[in-house]
Short mmCIF file of C-alpha atoms in Angstrom, two decimals:
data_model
loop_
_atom_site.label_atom_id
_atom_site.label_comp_id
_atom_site.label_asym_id
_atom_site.label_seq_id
_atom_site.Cartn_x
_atom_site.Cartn_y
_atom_site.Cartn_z
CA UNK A 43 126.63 119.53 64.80
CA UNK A 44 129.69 117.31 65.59
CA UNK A 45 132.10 116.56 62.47
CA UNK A 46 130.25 113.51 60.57
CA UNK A 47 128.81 114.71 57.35
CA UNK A 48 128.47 112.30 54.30
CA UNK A 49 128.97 113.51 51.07
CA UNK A 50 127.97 112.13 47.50
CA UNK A 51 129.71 112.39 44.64
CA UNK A 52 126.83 112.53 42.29
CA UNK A 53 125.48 113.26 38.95
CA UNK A 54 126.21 110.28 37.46
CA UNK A 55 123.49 110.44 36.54
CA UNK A 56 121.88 112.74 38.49
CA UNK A 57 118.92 110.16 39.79
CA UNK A 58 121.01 108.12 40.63
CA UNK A 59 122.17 110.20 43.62
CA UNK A 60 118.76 111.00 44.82
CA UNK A 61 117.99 107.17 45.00
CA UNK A 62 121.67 107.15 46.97
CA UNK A 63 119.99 109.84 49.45
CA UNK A 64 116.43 108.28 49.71
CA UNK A 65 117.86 105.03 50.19
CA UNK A 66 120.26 106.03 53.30
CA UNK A 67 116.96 107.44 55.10
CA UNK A 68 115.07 105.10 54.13
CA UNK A 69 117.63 102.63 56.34
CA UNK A 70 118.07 105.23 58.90
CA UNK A 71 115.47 104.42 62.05
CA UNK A 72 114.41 107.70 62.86
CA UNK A 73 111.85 109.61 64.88
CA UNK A 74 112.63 112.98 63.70
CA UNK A 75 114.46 114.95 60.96
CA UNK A 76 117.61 115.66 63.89
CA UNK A 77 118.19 112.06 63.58
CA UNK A 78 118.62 111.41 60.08
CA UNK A 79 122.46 111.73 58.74
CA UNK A 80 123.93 115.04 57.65
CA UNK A 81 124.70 115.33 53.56
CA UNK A 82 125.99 117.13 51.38
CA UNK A 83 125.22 115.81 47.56
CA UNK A 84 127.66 117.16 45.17
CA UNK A 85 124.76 115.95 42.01
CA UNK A 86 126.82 117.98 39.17
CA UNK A 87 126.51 116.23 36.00
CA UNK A 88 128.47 117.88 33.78
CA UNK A 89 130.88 115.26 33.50
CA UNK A 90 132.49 113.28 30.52
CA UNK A 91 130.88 110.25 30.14
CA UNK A 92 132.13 107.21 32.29
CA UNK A 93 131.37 104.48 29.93
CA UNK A 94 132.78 106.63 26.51
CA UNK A 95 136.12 107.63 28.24
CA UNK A 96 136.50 103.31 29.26
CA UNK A 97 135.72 102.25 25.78
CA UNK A 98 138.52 104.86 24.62
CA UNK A 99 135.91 107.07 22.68
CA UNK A 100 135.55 110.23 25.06
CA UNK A 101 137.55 112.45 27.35
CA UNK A 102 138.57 111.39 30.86
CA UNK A 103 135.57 112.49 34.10
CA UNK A 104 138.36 112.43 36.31
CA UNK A 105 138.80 116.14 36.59
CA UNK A 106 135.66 117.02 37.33
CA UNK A 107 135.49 114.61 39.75
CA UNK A 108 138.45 115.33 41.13
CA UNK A 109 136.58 118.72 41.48
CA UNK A 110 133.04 117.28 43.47
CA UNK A 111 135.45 115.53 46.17
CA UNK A 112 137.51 118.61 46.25
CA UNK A 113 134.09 120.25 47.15
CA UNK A 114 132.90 117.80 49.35
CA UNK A 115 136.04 117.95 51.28
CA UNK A 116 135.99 121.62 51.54
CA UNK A 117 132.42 121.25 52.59
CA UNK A 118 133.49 119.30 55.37
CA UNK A 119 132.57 115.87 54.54
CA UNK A 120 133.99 113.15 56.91
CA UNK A 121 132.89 109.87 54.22
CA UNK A 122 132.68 110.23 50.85
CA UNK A 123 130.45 107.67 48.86
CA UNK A 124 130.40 107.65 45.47
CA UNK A 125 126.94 107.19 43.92
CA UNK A 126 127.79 105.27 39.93
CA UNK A 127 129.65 101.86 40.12
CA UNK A 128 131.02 102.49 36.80
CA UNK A 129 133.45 105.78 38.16
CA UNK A 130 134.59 103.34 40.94
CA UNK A 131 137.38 103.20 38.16
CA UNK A 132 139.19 106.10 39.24
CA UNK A 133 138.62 105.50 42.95
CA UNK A 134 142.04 105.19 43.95
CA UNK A 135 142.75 108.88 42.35
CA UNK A 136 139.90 110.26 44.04
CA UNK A 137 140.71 108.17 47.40
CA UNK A 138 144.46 109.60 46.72
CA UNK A 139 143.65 113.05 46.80
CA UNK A 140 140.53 113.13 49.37
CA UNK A 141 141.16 113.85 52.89
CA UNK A 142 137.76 112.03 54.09
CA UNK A 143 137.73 108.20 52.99
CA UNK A 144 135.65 107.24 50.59
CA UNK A 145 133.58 104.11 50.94
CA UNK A 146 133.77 101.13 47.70
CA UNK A 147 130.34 100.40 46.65
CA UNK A 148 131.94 96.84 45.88
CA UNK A 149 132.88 96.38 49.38
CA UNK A 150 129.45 97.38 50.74
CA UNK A 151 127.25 94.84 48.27
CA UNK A 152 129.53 91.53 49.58
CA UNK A 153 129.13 92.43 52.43
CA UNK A 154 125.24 92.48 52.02
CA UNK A 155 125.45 89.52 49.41
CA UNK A 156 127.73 86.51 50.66
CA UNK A 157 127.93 84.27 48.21
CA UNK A 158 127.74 80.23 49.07
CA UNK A 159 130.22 78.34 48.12
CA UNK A 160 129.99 77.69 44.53
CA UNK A 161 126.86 79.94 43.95
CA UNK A 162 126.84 81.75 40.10
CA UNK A 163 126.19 85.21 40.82
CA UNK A 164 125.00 87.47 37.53
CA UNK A 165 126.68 90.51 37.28
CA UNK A 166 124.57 93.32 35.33
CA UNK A 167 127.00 96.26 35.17
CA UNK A 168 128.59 98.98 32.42
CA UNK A 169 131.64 97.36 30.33
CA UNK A 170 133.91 99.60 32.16
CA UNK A 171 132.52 97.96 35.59
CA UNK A 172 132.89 94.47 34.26
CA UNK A 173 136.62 95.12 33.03
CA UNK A 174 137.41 96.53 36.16
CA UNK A 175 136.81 93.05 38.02
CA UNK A 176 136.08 94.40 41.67
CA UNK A 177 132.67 92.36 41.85
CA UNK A 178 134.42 89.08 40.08
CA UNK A 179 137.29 89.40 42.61
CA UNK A 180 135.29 89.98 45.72
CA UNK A 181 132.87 87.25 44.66
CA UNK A 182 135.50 84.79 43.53
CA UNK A 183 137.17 85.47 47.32
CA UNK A 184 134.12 84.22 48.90
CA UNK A 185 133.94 80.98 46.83
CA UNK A 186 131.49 81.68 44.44
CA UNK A 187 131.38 82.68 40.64
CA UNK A 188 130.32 85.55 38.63
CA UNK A 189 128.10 85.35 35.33
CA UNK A 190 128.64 88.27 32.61
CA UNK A 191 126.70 89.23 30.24
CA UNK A 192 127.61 88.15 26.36
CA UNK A 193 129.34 91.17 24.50
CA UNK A 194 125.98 91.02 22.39
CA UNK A 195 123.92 91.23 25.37
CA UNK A 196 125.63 94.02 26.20
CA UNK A 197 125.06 95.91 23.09
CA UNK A 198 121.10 94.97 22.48
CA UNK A 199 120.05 95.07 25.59
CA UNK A 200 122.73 96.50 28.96
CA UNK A 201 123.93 100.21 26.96
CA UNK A 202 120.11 100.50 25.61
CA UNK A 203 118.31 100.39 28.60
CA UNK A 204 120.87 102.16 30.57
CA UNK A 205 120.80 105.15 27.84
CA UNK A 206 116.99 104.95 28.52
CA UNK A 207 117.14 105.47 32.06
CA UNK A 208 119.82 108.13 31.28
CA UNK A 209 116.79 110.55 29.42
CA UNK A 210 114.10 109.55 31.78
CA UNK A 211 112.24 106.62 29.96
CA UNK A 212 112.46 103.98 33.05
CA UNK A 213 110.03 102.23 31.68
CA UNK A 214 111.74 101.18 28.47
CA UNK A 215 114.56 101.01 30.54
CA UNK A 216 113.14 98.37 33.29
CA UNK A 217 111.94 96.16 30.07
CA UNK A 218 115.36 95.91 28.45
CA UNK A 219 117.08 94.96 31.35
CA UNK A 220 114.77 92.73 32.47
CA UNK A 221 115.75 90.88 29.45
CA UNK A 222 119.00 90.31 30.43
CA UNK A 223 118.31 89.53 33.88
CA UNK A 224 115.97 86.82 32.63
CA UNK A 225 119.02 85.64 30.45
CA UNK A 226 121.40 85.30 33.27
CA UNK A 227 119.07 83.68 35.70
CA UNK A 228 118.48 81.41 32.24
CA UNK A 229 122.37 80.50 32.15
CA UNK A 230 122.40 79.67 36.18
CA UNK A 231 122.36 82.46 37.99
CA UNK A 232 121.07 82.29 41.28
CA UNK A 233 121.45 85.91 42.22
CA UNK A 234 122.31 89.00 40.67
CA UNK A 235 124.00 92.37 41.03
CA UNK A 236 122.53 94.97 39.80
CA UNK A 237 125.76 96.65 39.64
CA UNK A 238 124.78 100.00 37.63
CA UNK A 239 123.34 103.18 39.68
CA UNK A 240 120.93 103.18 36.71
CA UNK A 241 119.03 99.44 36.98
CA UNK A 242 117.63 99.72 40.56
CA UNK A 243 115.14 102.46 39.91
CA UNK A 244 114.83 100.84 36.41
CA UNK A 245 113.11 97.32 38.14
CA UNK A 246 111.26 99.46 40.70
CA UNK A 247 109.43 101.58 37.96
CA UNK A 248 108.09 98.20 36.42
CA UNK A 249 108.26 96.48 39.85
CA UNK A 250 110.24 94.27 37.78
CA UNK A 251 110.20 90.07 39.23
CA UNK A 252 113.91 90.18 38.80
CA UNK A 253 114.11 92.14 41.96
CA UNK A 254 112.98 89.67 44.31
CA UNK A 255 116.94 87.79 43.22
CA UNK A 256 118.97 91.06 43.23
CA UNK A 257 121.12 92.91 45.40
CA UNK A 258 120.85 96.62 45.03
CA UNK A 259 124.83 97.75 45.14
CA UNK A 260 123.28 101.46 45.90
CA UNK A 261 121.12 100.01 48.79
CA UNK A 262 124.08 98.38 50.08
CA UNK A 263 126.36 101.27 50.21
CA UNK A 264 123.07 103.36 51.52
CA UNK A 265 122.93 100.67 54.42
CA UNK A 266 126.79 100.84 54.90
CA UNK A 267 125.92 104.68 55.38
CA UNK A 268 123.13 104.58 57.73
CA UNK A 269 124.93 102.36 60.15
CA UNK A 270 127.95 104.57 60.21
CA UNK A 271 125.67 107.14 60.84
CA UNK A 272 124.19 105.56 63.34
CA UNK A 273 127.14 104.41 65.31
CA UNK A 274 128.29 108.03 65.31
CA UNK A 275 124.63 109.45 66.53
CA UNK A 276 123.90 106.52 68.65
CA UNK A 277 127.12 106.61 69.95
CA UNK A 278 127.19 109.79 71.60
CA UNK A 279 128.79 111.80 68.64
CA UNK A 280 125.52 113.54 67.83
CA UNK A 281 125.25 116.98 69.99
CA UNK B 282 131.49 124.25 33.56
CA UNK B 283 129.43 127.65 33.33
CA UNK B 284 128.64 129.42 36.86
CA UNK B 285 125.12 127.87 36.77
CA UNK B 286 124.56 125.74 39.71
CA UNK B 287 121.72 125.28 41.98
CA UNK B 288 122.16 124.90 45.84
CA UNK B 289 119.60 123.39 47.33
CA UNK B 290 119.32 124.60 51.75
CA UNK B 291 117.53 120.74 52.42
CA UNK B 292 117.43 118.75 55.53
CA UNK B 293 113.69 120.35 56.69
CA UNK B 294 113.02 117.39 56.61
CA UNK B 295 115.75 115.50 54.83
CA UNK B 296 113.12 113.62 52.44
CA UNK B 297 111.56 116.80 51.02
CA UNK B 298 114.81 117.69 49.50
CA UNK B 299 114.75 114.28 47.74
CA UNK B 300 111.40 114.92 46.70
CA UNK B 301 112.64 118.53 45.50
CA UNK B 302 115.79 117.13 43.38
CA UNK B 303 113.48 113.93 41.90
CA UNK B 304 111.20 116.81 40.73
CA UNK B 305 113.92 119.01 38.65
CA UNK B 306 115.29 116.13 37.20
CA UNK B 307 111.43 114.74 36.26
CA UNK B 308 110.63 118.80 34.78
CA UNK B 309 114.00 118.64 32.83
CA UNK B 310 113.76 117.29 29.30
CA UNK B 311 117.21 115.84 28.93
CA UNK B 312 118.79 112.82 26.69
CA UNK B 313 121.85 112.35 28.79
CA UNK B 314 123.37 113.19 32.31
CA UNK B 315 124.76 116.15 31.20
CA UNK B 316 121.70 117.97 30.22
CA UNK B 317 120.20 117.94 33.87
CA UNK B 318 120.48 120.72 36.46
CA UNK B 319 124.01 121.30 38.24
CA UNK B 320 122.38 120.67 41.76
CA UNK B 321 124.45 121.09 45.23
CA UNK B 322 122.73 120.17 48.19
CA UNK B 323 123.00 121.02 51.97
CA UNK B 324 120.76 117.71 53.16
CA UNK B 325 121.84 118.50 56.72
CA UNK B 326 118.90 118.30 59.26
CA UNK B 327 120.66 119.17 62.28
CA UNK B 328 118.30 122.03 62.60
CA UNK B 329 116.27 123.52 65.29
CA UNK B 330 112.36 122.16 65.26
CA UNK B 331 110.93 125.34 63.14
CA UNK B 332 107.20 124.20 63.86
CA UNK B 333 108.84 124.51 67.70
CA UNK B 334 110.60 127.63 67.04
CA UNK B 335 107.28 129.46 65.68
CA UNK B 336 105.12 128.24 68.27
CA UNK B 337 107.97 129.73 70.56
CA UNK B 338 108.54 126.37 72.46
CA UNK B 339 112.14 126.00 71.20
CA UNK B 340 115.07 127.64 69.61
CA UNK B 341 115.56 129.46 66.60
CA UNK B 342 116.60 127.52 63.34
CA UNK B 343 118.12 130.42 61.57
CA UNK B 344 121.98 129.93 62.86
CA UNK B 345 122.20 126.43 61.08
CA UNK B 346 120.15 127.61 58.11
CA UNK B 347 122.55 130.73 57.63
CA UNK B 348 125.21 128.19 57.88
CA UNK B 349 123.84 126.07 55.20
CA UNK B 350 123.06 129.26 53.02
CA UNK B 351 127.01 130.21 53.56
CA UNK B 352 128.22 126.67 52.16
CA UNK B 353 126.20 126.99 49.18
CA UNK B 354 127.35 130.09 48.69
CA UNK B 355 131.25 128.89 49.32
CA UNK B 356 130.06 126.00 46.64
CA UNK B 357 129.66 128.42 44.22
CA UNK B 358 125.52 128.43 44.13
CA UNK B 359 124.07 130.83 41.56
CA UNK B 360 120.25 130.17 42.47
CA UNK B 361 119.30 129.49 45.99
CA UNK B 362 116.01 126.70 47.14
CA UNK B 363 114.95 126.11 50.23
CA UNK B 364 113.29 122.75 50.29
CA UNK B 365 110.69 123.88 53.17
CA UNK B 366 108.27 126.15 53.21
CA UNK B 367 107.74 126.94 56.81
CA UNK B 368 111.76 127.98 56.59
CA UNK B 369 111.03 130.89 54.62
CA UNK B 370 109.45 132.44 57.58
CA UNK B 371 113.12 133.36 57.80
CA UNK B 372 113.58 134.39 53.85
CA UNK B 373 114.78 137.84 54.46
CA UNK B 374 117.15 136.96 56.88
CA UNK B 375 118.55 134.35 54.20
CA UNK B 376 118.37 136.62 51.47
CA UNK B 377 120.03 139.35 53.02
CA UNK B 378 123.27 137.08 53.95
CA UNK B 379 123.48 135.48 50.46
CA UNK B 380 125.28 136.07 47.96
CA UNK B 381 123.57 134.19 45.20
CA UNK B 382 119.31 134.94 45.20
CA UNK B 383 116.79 132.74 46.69
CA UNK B 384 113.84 131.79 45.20
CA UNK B 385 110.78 131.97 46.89
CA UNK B 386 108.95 128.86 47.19
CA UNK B 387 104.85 131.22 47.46
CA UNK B 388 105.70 132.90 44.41
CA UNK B 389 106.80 129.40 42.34
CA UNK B 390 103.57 127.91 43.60
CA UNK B 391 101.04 131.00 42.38
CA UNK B 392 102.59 131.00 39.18
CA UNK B 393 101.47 127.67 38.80
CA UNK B 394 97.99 127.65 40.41
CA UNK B 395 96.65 130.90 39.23
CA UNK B 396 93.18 131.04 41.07
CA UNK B 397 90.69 132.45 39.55
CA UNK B 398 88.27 135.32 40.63
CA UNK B 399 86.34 134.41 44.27
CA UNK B 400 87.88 131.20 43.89
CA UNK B 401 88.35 129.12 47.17
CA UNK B 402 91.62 127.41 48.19
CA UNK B 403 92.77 125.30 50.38
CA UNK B 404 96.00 125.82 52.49
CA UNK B 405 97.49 122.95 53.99
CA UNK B 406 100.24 124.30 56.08
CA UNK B 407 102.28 124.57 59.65
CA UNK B 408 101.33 127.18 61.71
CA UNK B 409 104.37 129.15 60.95
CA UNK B 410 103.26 129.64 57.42
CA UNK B 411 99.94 130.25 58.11
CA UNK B 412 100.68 133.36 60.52
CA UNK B 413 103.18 134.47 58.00
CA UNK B 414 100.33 134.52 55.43
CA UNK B 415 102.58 134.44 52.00
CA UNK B 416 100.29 132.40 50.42
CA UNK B 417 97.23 134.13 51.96
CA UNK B 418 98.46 137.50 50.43
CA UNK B 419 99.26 136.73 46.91
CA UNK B 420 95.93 134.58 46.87
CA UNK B 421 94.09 137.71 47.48
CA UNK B 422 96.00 140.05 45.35
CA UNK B 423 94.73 137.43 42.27
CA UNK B 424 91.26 137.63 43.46
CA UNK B 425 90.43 134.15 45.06
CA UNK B 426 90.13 133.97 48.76
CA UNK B 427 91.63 131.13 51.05
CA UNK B 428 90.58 128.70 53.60
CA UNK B 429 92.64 127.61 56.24
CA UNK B 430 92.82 124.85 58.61
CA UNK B 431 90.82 125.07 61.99
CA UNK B 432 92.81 124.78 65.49
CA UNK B 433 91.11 121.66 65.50
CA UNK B 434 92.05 120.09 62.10
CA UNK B 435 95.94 121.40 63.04
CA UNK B 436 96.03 119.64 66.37
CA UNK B 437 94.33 116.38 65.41
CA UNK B 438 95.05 115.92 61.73
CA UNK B 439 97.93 118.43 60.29
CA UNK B 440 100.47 117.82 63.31
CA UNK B 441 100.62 114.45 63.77
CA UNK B 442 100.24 113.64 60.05
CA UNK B 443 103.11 116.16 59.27
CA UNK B 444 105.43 114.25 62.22
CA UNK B 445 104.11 110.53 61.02
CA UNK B 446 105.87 111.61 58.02
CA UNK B 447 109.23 112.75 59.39
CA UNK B 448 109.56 109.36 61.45
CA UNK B 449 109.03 107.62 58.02
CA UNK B 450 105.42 106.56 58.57
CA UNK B 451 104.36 108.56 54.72
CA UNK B 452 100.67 105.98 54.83
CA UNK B 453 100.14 106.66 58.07
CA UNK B 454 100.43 110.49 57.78
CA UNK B 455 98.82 110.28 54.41
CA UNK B 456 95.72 109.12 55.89
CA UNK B 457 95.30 111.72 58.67
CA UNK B 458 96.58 114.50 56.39
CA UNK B 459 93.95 113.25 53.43
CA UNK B 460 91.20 114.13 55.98
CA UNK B 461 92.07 117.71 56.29
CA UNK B 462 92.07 117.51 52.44
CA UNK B 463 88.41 116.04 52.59
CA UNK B 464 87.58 119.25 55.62
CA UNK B 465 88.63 121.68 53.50
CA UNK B 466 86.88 120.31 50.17
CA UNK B 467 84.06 119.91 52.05
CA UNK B 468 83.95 123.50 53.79
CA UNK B 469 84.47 124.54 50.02
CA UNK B 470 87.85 124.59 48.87
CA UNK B 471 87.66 123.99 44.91
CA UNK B 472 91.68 123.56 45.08
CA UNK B 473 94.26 122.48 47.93
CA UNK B 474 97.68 123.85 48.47
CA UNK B 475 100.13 121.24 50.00
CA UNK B 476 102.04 124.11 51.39
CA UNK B 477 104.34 121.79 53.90
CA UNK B 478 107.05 119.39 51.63
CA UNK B 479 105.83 116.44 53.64
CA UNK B 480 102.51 116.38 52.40
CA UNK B 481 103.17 115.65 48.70
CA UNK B 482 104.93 112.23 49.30
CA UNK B 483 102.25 111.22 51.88
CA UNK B 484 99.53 111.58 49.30
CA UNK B 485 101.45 110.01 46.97
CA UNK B 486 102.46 106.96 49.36
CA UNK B 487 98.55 106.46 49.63
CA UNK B 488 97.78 107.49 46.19
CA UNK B 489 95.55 109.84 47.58
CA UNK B 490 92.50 111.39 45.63
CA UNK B 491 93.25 114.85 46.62
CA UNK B 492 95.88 114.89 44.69
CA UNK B 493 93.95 115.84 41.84
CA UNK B 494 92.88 119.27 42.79
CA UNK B 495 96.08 119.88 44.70
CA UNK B 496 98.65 121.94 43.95
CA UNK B 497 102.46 121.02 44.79
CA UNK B 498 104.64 123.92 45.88
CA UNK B 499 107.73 121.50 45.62
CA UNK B 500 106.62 120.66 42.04
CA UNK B 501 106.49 124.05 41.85
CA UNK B 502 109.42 125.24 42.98
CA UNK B 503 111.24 122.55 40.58
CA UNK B 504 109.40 124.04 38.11
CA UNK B 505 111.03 127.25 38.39
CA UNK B 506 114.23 126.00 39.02
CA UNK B 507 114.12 123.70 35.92
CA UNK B 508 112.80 126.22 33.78
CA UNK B 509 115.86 129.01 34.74
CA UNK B 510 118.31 125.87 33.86
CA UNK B 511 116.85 125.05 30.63
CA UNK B 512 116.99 129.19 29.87
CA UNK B 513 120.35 129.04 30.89
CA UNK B 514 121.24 125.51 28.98
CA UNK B 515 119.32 125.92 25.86
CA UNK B 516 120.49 130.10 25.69
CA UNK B 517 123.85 128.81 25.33
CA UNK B 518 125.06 129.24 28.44
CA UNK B 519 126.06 125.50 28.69
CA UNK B 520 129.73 124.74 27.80
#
C-alpha cells in the first residue's frame, strides 16, 4: 500500500463515524474491496461532551482529541477528517498539532451546496456550531443568508432530538427535528444544513420529507474523501 | 480512559466492518456517547483476494492482515475482531503475533444459535471456510448436523452474489444469494448461517425472508464484543 490512509476522528458519537465510513464507500465507484480507500477510524467516545464544555458547563474534549489525531497520525494517516461538526471548534488546535491535514466539514458542504444569490439557507446545528459561525460565514461569502433556529427551538426541539439520537432512539429523534426543519422551511428557508453528525441518520430512520431540501455536511465531507481517494488510486498512487 | 478498547482488523470487505461497528453500537444499551464501546478500526482493504488465496489462484493475505493486527496492537487494542470470517482461516497465525486476544468469530456465532439435537443447518459460506470446517465442527460437537452448499450453488449463486456485493450491487447479490437460502431450506436446513459478512446486508438490502431463520455471525460477534464492554463498563472498569 502506498502512503494515503484516511483517518476519522470519531466517537462523537460513535454512529456518527460509521455513517462517515459507509458514506465514503458508498461514493467510492468500486469493483472490488482493493479499490475502496484505506481507514483507520479512531471511534473512541470517551470524550467530554462537545456541546457541555461550549455552553461553559463541562470539561474541555480537547485532550482526548488531541489524543485520537495523535493516534491517527502515528497510525499513519495522510487526511484526517473529523466526523461531529460541533468539535470543528477546536480544529485549529488539532490542525496545529497534526502532521496530516485535516479536512473542514464546512468547507466540504459549500462546496456541495452553493448558495444563489440571496437564497435563505436553514442551518440545523449544536449551539456551539452556530456560535462558531463557519456555515454563516461561508454562506454569507457566496451571497446568500443563513436561518437559525430560535433559542427556544433550540431547547424544545434541536438538544432533545439530538440527546435521542445520542441513546439510540432515532426515531424520536427524526420526529423532533423534523419539527424544526418544518419551522425553518416555514420562516423561508429554501435549503437546509443539516449541520449535526447526529440529524442525517435521524431523517433516514423516518425517511423524513425534509431530506429531499438538505445537504448532508457528513455526505459532503464523505464525497470530499472519496474523490481524494480516487485521484490518488486513479492516479497511479495505488500499488 | 481505562485500557479497554476494541480493535477492529476490517477492510474484508470494507462494508462488513461498518456493518460490524453499527452492530456493537445497536447491542450496547447506552444514554450518551460515552457509554458505547471504545472501537479502533483498521478499515484498510488493501488486502490480497482471500477467496483467491484459498482457492490457490493468488497470493496470501496474511502479510497485510499481520500488519493490521500490529497497528491495533500499537493502538493499544485489548480485544481483537476480525470483521471476516473467511480471514480466520489464518486465526492462529494472528493470534500467535498479537498481543491483545482475538475473538473468534465460529465460537460468537454457536453461542448464539445453539442447534439442537439432529438439527439441520445451513452454512452459507466461501470456500475457504467451508474446507476449514469451524462451523462444521462445533455444529457437530452440539449434536445438529450441517448442510453445505453444492459446487453448483457456489459457482452460480454464492460467488457472484458474494462479489455483486463487494462492487456495491447489495439487491443484486441479495437476490442470487436468497436462492441458495431457498436450496438449502428446501434440501432441509431448519436454520441458515450467513457465515460470509456480505451476506447479512444483502438480505437486508432486499429485506429478504430468510432472514428469519438465519443466524448473523457479525451480529454475533458484536454480541460478544458488546457484552465484554458492558462487563467491563458496568464492573466499574469505566473511569
Amino acid at each position: 500500500m502506498s502512503g494515503f490512509l484516511l483517518g476519522i476522528l470519531g466517537g462523537m458519537g460513535p454512529l456518527a463515524t460509521v455513517d462517515l465510513m459507509e458514506k465514503i464507500i458508498g461514493q467510492t465507484p468500486a469493483q472490488s474491496d482493493q479499490q475502496h480507500a484505506p481507514v483507520v477510524a479512531w471511534n473512541v467516545p470517551q470524550i467530554a461532551d462537545r456541546q457541555q464544555a461550549l455552553a461553559g458547563t463541562g470539561p474541555s474534549p480537547l485532550p482526548q482529541m488531541l489524543r485520537g489525531v495523535q493516534q491517527l497520525n502515528r497510525a499513519g494517516a495522510s487526511h484526517i477528517l473529523i466526523a461531529c461538526n460541533t468539535a470543528h471548534h477546536w480544529y485549529g488546535e488539532l490542525a496545529a498539532a497534526s502532521r496530516a491535514p485535516l479536512l473542514h466539514i464546512a468547507d466540504a458542504t459549500l462546496d456541495s451546496l452553493r448558495p444563489q444569490r440571496g437564497e435563505r439557507i436553514g442551518l440545523i446545528a449544536t449551539q456551539g456550531t452556530l456560535d462558531a459561525g463557519w456555515f454563516q460565514q461561508r454562506i454569507a461569502a457566496l451571497g446568500g443568508d443563513t436561518l437559525a433556529p430560535s433559542p427556544w427551538e433550540m431547547r424544545e426541539w434541536f438538544v432533545p432530538g439530538c440527546y435521542a439520537v445520542k441513546r439510540g432512539d432515532l426515531r424520536g429523534g427524526g420526529e423532533l427535528l423534523s419539527r424544526l426543519a418544518e419551522a425553518l422551511t416555514a420562516r423561508g428557508a429554501a435549503r437546509l444544513i443539516l449541520a449535526c453528525t447526529e440529524v442525517p441518520p435521524a431523517f433516514a430512520a423516518i425517511d423524513s420529507p425534509w431530506r429531499k431540501v438538505s445537504v448532508d455536511p457528513t455526505l459532503a465531507l464523505a464525497g470530499a474523501a472519496a474523490r481524494l481517494w480516487l485521484a490518488h488510486r486513479d492516479g497511479g498512487g495505488l500499488t
